[in-house]
GROMACS .gro file of C-alpha atoms in nm:
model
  176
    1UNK     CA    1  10.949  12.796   8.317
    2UNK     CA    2  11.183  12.516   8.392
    3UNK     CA    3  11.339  12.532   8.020
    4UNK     CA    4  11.387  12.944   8.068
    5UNK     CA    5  11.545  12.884   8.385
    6UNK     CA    6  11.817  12.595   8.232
    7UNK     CA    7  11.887  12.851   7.894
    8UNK     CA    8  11.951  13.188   8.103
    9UNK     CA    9  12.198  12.885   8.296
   10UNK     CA   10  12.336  12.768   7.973
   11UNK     CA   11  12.380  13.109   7.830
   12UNK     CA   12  12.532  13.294   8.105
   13UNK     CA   13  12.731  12.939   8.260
   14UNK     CA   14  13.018  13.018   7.956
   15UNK     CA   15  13.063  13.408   8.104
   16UNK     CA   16  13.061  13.278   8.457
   17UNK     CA   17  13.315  12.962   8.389
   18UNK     CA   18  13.535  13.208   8.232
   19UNK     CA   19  13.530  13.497   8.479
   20UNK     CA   20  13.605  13.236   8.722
   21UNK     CA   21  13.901  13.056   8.598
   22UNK     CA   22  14.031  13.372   8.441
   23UNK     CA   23  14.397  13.327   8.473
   24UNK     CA   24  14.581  13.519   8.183
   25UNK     CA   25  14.642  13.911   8.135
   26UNK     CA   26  14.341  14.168   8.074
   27UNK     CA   27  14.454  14.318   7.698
   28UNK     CA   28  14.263  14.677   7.653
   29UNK     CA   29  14.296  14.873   7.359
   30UNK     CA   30  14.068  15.156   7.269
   31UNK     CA   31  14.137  15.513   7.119
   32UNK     CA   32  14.183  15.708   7.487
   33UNK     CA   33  14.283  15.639   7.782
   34UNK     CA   34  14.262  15.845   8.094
   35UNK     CA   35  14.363  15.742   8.453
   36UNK     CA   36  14.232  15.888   8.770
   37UNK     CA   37  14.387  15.833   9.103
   38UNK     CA   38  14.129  16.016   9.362
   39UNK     CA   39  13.851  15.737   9.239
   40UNK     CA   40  14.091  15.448   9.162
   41UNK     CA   41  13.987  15.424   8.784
   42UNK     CA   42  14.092  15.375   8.428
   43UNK     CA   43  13.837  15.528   8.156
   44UNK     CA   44  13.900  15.356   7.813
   45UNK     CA   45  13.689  15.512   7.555
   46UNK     CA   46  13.672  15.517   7.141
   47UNK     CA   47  13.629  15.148   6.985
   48UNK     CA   48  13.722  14.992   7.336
   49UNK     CA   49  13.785  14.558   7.279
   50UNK     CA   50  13.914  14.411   7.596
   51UNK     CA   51  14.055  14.053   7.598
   52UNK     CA   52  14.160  13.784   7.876
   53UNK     CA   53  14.194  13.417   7.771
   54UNK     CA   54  13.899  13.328   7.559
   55UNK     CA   55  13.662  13.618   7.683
   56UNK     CA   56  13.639  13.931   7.438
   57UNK     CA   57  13.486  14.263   7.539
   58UNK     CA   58  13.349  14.515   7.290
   59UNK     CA   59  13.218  14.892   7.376
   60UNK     CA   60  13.257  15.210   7.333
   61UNK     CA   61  13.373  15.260   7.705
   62UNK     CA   62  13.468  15.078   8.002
   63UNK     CA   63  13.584  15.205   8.322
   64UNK     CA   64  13.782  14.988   8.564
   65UNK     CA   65  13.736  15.063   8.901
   66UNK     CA   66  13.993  14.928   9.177
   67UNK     CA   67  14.018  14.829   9.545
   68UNK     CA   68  14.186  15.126   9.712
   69UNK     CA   69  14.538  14.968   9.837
   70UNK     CA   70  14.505  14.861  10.194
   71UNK     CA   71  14.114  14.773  10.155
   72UNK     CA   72  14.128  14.476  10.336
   73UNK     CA   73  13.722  14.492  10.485
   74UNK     CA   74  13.589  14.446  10.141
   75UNK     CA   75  13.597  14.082   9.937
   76UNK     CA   76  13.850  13.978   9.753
   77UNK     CA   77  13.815  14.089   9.404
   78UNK     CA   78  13.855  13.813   9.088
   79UNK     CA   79  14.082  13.974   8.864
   80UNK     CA   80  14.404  14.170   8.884
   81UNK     CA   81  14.511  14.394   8.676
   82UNK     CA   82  14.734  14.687   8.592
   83UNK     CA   83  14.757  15.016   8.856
   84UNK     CA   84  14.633  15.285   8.705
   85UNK     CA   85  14.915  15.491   8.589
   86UNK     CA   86  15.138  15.183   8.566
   87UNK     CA   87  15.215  15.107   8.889
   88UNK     CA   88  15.213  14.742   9.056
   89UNK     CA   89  14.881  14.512   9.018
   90UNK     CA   90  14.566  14.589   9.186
   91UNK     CA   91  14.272  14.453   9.238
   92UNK     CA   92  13.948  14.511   9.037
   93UNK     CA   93  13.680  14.602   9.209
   94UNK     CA   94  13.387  14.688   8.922
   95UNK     CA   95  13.408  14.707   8.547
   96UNK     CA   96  13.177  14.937   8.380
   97UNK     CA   97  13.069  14.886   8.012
   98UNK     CA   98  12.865  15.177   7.788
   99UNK     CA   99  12.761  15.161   7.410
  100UNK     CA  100  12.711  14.886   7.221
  101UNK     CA  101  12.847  14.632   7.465
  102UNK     CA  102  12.897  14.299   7.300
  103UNK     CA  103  13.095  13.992   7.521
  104UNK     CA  104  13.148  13.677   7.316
  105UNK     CA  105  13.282  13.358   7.413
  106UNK     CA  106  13.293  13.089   7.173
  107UNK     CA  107  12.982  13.000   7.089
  108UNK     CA  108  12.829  13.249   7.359
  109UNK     CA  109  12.745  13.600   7.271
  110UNK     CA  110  12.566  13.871   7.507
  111UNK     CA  111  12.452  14.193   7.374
  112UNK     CA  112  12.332  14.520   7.577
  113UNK     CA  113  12.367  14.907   7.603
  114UNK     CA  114  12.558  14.839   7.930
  115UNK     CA  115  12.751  14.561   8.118
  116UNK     CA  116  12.832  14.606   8.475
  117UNK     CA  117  13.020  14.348   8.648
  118UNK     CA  118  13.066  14.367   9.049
  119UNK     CA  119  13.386  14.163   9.176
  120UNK     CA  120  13.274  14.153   9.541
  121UNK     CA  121  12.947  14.052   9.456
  122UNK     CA  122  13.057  13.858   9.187
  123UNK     CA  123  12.735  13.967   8.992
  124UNK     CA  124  12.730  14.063   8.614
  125UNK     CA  125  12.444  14.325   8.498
  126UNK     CA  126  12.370  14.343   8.108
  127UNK     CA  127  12.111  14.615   8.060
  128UNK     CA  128  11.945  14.808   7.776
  129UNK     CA  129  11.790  14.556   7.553
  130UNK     CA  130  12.051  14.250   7.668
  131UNK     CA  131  12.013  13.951   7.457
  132UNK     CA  132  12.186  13.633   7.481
  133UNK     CA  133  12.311  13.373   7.260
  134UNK     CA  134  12.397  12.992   7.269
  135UNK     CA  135  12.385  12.840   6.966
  136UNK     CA  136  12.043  12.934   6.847
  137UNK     CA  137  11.927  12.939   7.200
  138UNK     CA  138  11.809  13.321   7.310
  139UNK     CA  139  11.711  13.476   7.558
  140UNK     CA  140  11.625  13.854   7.598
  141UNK     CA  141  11.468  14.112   7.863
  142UNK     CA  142  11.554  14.473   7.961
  143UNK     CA  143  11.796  14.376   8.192
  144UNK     CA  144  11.988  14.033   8.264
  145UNK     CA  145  12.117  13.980   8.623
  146UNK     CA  146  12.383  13.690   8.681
  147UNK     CA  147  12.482  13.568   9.031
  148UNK     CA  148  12.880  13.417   8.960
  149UNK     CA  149  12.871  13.200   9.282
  150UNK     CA  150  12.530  13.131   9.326
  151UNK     CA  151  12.459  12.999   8.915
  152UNK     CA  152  12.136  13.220   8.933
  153UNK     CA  153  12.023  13.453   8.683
  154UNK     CA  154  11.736  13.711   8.645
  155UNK     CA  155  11.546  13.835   8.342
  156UNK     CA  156  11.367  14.125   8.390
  157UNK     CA  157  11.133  14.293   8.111
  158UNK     CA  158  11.070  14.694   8.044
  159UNK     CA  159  10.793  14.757   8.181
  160UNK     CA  160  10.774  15.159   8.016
  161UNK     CA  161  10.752  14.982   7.692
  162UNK     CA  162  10.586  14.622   7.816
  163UNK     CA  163  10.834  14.490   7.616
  164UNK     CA  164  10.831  14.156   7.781
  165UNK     CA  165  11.121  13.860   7.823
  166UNK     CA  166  11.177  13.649   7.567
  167UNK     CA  167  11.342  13.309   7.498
  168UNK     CA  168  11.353  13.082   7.221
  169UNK     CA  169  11.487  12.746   7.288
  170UNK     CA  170  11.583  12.442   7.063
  171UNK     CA  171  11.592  12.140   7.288
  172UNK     CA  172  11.771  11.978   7.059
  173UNK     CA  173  12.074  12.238   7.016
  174UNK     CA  174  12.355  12.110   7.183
  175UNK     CA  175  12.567  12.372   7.462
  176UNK     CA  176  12.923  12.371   7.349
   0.00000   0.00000   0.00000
């Protein structure tokens, strides 16, 4: 249990290092684009690979969601980014991953049918089959749930198909 515990740590401390020291400009390209002011989001669909500093995002869509201006009751979000329709900087509030997601960071790579990542919260959701990598460190559920602040994670298993969580350590493998 205790070894589970420290990979799911391992694997998910790159993502969470880098969301949090995220400093440089979020670089989207995809196929389409369509912004929509009444919910405060950009849809990027068709071969979508998002960038910022060493963090690479891969899906077929992502939607950026973002703090209506003025929302000063809810938490501060991480990131800025670009208004939707190119007007000043505002702050993201969820980012929405579908199909084939893929995040890699150096060494790190996370795999899943869907990424969700909650800036308030600061909580990251892979689902639908999520894997993770480290070196040759894995680990692998239904869903994986990572808590930014807190440095907890939770691996959940499908229970329709008792597929059940996996990990496969090497104590000897060295975290970059």
């Amino acid at each position: 249990m205790r070894w589970s515990s420290a990979i799911v740590l391992l694997v998910l401390l790159s993502l969470s290092a880098s969301v949090h020291a995220a400093s440089g400009p979020i670089d989207i390209e995809a196929d389409r684009m369509l912004s929509q002011e009444k919910d405060n989001s950009v849809l990027f669909s068709g071969k979508v690979v998002a960038k910022q500093d060493d963090v690479t995002i891969y899906a077929d869509e992502m939607t950026v969601y973002y703090a209506p201006e003025g929302d000063s009751k809810k938490k501060p979000a991480a990131q800025k980014g670009p208004a939707p329709g190119g007007g000043s900087a505002q702050k993201i509030q969820k980012l929405i991953c579908t199909g084939k997601v893929k995040i890699t960071r150096g060494e790190w790579t996370g795999l899943g049918q869907r990424m969700d990542y909650f800036a308030g919260e600061r909580k990251v959701v892979l689902s639908g089959d999520a894997q993770t990598w480290q070196g040759q460190n894995m680990v692998s559920g239904k869903t994986i749930i990572y808590y930014l602040d807190e440095g907890r994670s939770i691996v959940e298993q499908d229970d329709s198909t008792r597929k059940r969580v996996k990990a496969v350590l090497h104590p000897d493998s060295k975290a970059p």
